[in-house]
Amino acid sequence: MTATIRTIEVFADVLCPFTHVGLRRLVDQRAGRARPDVRLWVRSWPLEFVNGAAPEADFIAEEVVEIKEQVAPDLFAGFDPQAWPSTSIPALALAVAAYRRSLDTGEAVSLALRDRLFEKGQDISDGSVLAEVADLHSIEVTDADRTQVAADHAEGVSRQVTGSPHFFTETDSFFCPVLSVGRDATGALKVTPDQAGFERFMSACFG
């Protein structure tokens, strides 16, 4: 008997380090639970649409340092602020094109783009980097894929997406369920594991 596919939908920017942590933790849990029926549909939520500009390298670097120190020392091994992308739109369009091919291809490309950015220090706004990913997965990006990036964002607005990442399961929705993010009285960034939120999220994903 073929297992019914359970799709976890997430609106996120490929430049968001919190999304990288959330997706990696979810994929690890899927492997550990032997649940290949649970798939990821990573939608476009470009922060440059939300904030009027793409996030700056220094801002993301601060987040990455805190995440590595407090939450995920196993991630962001090759992160390089000097190779920070100028925009996320072409990478998001590539992911859209990959999902047009298949759910598996879309997930693979969505994860690969984040791996190149956060683990290998590659500029995923660079056309040659994107071309390499596209060639590896036999994908061609069309104007319709680029248009879909904006359409995804509009849909996210209509569904009251809070920010990146915002996950939707069959029964609930979760904004950044793996991490607790805030600033202390001095204004310093603090990122800690949200164990209770993570357990609720995992139950919704795999229960």
mmCIF file of C-alpha atoms in Angstrom, residues 36-186:
data_model
loop_
_atom_site.group_PDB
_atom_site.id
_atom_site.type_symbol
_atom_site.label_atom_id
_atom_site.label_comp_id
_atom_site.label_asym_id
_atom_site.label_seq_id
_atom_site.Cartn_x
_atom_site.Cartn_y
_atom_site.Cartn_z
ATOM 1 C CA PRO A 36 9.124 9.689 4.173
ATOM 2 C CA ASP A 37 5.415 10.407 3.687
ATOM 3 C CA VAL A 38 5.930 13.857 5.262
ATOM 4 C CA ARG A 39 7.064 16.335 2.592
ATOM 5 C CA LEU A 40 7.910 20.019 2.552
ATOM 6 C CA TRP A 41 6.378 22.636 0.286
ATOM 7 C CA VAL A 42 8.531 25.727 0.805
ATOM 8 C CA ARG A 43 6.708 28.798 -0.484
ATOM 9 C CA SER A 44 8.113 32.269 -1.182
ATOM 10 C CA TRP A 45 8.010 34.903 1.543
ATOM 11 C CA PRO A 46 10.664 37.376 0.337
ATOM 12 C CA LEU A 47 11.712 39.660 3.155
ATOM 13 C CA GLU A 48 12.598 42.349 0.631
ATOM 14 C CA PHE A 49 8.881 42.535 -0.195
ATOM 15 C CA VAL A 50 7.987 42.696 3.494
ATOM 16 C CA ASN A 51 10.660 45.192 4.585
ATOM 17 C CA GLY A 52 11.357 47.057 1.361
ATOM 18 C CA ALA A 53 14.904 45.701 1.079
ATOM 19 C CA ALA A 54 16.721 42.401 1.416
ATOM 20 C CA PRO A 55 18.215 41.752 4.866
ATOM 21 C CA GLU A 56 21.771 43.028 5.222
ATOM 22 C CA ALA A 57 24.760 40.775 5.805
ATOM 23 C CA ASP A 58 25.688 42.287 9.187
ATOM 24 C CA PHE A 59 22.157 41.807 10.500
ATOM 25 C CA ILE A 60 22.070 38.147 9.449
ATOM 26 C CA ALA A 61 25.607 37.560 10.738
ATOM 27 C CA GLU A 62 24.486 38.663 14.209
ATOM 28 C CA GLU A 63 21.644 36.145 14.065
ATOM 29 C CA VAL A 64 23.924 33.369 12.823
ATOM 30 C CA VAL A 65 26.447 33.901 15.637
ATOM 31 C CA GLU A 66 23.712 33.721 18.263
ATOM 32 C CA ILE A 67 22.087 30.661 16.679
ATOM 33 C CA LYS A 68 25.399 28.797 16.492
ATOM 34 C CA GLU A 69 26.334 29.615 20.070
ATOM 35 C CA GLN A 70 22.982 28.897 21.696
ATOM 36 C CA VAL A 71 21.029 26.516 19.485
ATOM 37 C CA ALA A 72 22.736 24.922 16.488
ATOM 38 C CA PRO A 73 26.529 24.503 16.723
ATOM 39 C CA ASP A 74 26.224 21.883 13.976
ATOM 40 C CA LEU A 75 24.947 24.392 11.406
ATOM 41 C CA PHE A 76 26.301 27.449 9.518
ATOM 42 C CA ALA A 77 29.754 25.878 9.181
ATOM 43 C CA GLY A 78 30.745 27.831 6.077
ATOM 44 C CA PHE A 79 28.622 30.950 6.439
ATOM 45 C CA ASP A 80 30.383 33.926 4.836
ATOM 46 C CA PRO A 81 28.922 37.438 5.227
ATOM 47 C CA GLN A 82 31.195 38.586 2.388
ATOM 48 C CA ALA A 83 29.247 36.331 -0.001
ATOM 49 C CA TRP A 84 25.847 37.584 1.133
ATOM 50 C CA PRO A 85 23.224 37.730 -1.676
ATOM 51 C CA SER A 86 21.877 41.058 -2.891
ATOM 52 C CA THR A 87 18.401 39.564 -3.399
ATOM 53 C CA SER A 88 16.501 36.337 -2.796
ATOM 54 C CA ILE A 89 14.080 36.613 -5.722
ATOM 55 C CA PRO A 90 16.030 34.579 -8.343
ATOM 56 C CA ALA A 91 16.666 31.778 -5.837
ATOM 57 C CA LEU A 92 13.011 31.721 -4.818
ATOM 58 C CA ALA A 93 11.992 31.576 -8.488
ATOM 59 C CA LEU A 94 14.323 28.609 -8.956
ATOM 60 C CA ALA A 95 12.602 26.829 -6.068
ATOM 61 C CA VAL A 96 9.216 27.576 -7.630
ATOM 62 C CA ALA A 97 10.427 26.041 -10.897
ATOM 63 C CA ALA A 98 11.656 22.988 -9.010
ATOM 64 C CA TYR A 99 8.273 22.483 -7.354
ATOM 65 C CA ARG A 100 6.688 22.758 -10.773
ATOM 66 C CA ARG A 101 8.731 19.664 -11.644
ATOM 67 C CA SER A 102 7.747 17.689 -8.529
ATOM 68 C CA LEU A 103 7.325 17.968 -4.774
ATOM 69 C CA ASP A 104 10.542 16.012 -4.217
ATOM 70 C CA THR A 105 12.548 18.213 -6.592
ATOM 71 C CA GLY A 106 11.189 21.376 -5.035
ATOM 72 C CA GLU A 107 12.102 20.255 -1.556
ATOM 73 C CA ALA A 108 15.571 19.161 -2.662
ATOM 74 C CA VAL A 109 16.284 22.499 -4.335
ATOM 75 C CA SER A 110 14.884 24.517 -1.419
ATOM 76 C CA LEU A 111 17.219 22.693 0.963
ATOM 77 C CA ALA A 112 20.177 22.817 -1.443
ATOM 78 C CA LEU A 113 19.932 26.593 -1.870
ATOM 79 C CA ARG A 114 20.036 27.106 1.890
ATOM 80 C CA ASP A 115 22.905 24.649 2.220
ATOM 81 C CA ARG A 116 24.924 26.572 -0.362
ATOM 82 C CA LEU A 117 24.252 29.874 1.376
ATOM 83 C CA PHE A 118 24.587 28.932 5.032
ATOM 84 C CA GLU A 119 26.899 25.895 4.964
ATOM 85 C CA LYS A 120 29.103 26.562 1.915
ATOM 86 C CA GLY A 121 29.234 30.357 1.897
ATOM 87 C CA GLN A 122 28.003 30.764 -1.680
ATOM 88 C CA ASP A 123 26.180 33.810 -3.030
ATOM 89 C CA ILE A 124 22.843 32.414 -4.201
ATOM 90 C CA SER A 125 22.011 35.624 -6.052
ATOM 91 C CA ASP A 126 24.962 34.852 -8.343
ATOM 92 C CA GLY A 127 23.713 33.575 -11.694
ATOM 93 C CA SER A 128 26.462 30.968 -11.972
ATOM 94 C CA VAL A 129 25.572 29.446 -8.595
ATOM 95 C CA LEU A 130 21.891 29.305 -9.503
ATOM 96 C CA ALA A 131 22.701 27.855 -12.925
ATOM 97 C CA GLU A 132 24.678 25.069 -11.276
ATOM 98 C CA VAL A 133 21.746 24.170 -9.018
ATOM 99 C CA ALA A 134 19.344 24.335 -11.959
ATOM 100 C CA ASP A 135 21.576 22.095 -14.078
ATOM 101 C CA LEU A 136 21.953 19.526 -11.297
ATOM 102 C CA HIS A 137 18.173 19.187 -11.129
ATOM 103 C CA SER A 138 17.408 19.775 -14.828
ATOM 104 C CA ILE A 139 15.292 22.843 -14.119
ATOM 105 C CA GLU A 140 14.563 25.861 -16.291
ATOM 106 C CA VAL A 141 13.137 28.985 -14.686
ATOM 107 C CA THR A 142 10.364 30.755 -16.592
ATOM 108 C CA ASP A 143 8.753 34.174 -16.276
ATOM 109 C CA ALA A 144 5.763 32.423 -14.704
ATOM 110 C CA ASP A 145 8.023 31.100 -11.936
ATOM 111 C CA ARG A 146 9.287 34.609 -11.221
ATOM 112 C CA THR A 147 5.716 35.897 -11.139
ATOM 113 C CA GLN A 148 4.748 33.115 -8.730
ATOM 114 C CA VAL A 149 7.181 34.456 -6.139
ATOM 115 C CA ALA A 150 5.025 37.567 -5.803
ATOM 116 C CA ALA A 151 1.854 35.464 -5.930
ATOM 117 C CA ASP A 152 3.129 33.316 -3.055
ATOM 118 C CA HIS A 153 3.786 36.433 -1.010
ATOM 119 C CA ALA A 154 0.295 37.751 -1.734
ATOM 120 C CA GLU A 155 -1.215 34.428 -0.678
ATOM 121 C CA GLY A 156 0.845 34.494 2.501
ATOM 122 C CA VAL A 157 -0.496 37.938 3.322
ATOM 123 C CA SER A 158 -4.053 36.684 2.811
ATOM 124 C CA ARG A 159 -3.343 33.745 5.128
ATOM 125 C CA GLN A 160 -1.917 36.031 7.810
ATOM 126 C CA VAL A 161 1.650 34.783 7.630
ATOM 127 C CA THR A 162 3.525 36.308 10.565
ATOM 128 C CA GLY A 163 7.048 36.102 9.177
ATOM 129 C CA SER A 164 9.773 33.724 8.069
ATOM 130 C CA PRO A 165 9.360 30.830 8.648
ATOM 131 C CA HIS A 166 5.624 30.275 9.049
ATOM 132 C CA PHE A 167 4.599 26.604 8.826
ATOM 133 C CA PHE A 168 1.150 25.252 8.036
ATOM 134 C CA THR A 169 0.279 21.658 8.956
ATOM 135 C CA GLU A 170 -3.004 19.860 8.354
ATOM 136 C CA THR A 171 -4.372 21.084 11.683
ATOM 137 C CA ASP A 172 -2.516 24.225 12.734
ATOM 138 C CA SER A 173 0.026 26.899 11.856
ATOM 139 C CA PHE A 174 3.303 27.742 13.577
ATOM 140 C CA PHE A 175 5.540 30.788 13.317
ATOM 141 C CA CYS A 176 9.208 29.932 13.938
ATOM 142 C CA PRO A 177 8.299 26.960 16.159
ATOM 143 C CA VAL A 178 11.852 25.711 16.758
ATOM 144 C CA LEU A 179 13.332 28.899 18.219
ATOM 145 C CA SER A 180 12.513 31.631 20.700
ATOM 146 C CA VAL A 181 13.883 34.920 19.375
ATOM 147 C CA GLY A 182 14.020 38.248 21.181
ATOM 148 C CA ARG A 183 16.258 40.942 22.655
ATOM 149 C CA ASP A 184 17.259 41.513 26.256
ATOM 150 C CA ALA A 185 17.079 44.782 28.184
ATOM 151 C CA THR A 186 20.315 45.976 26.581
#
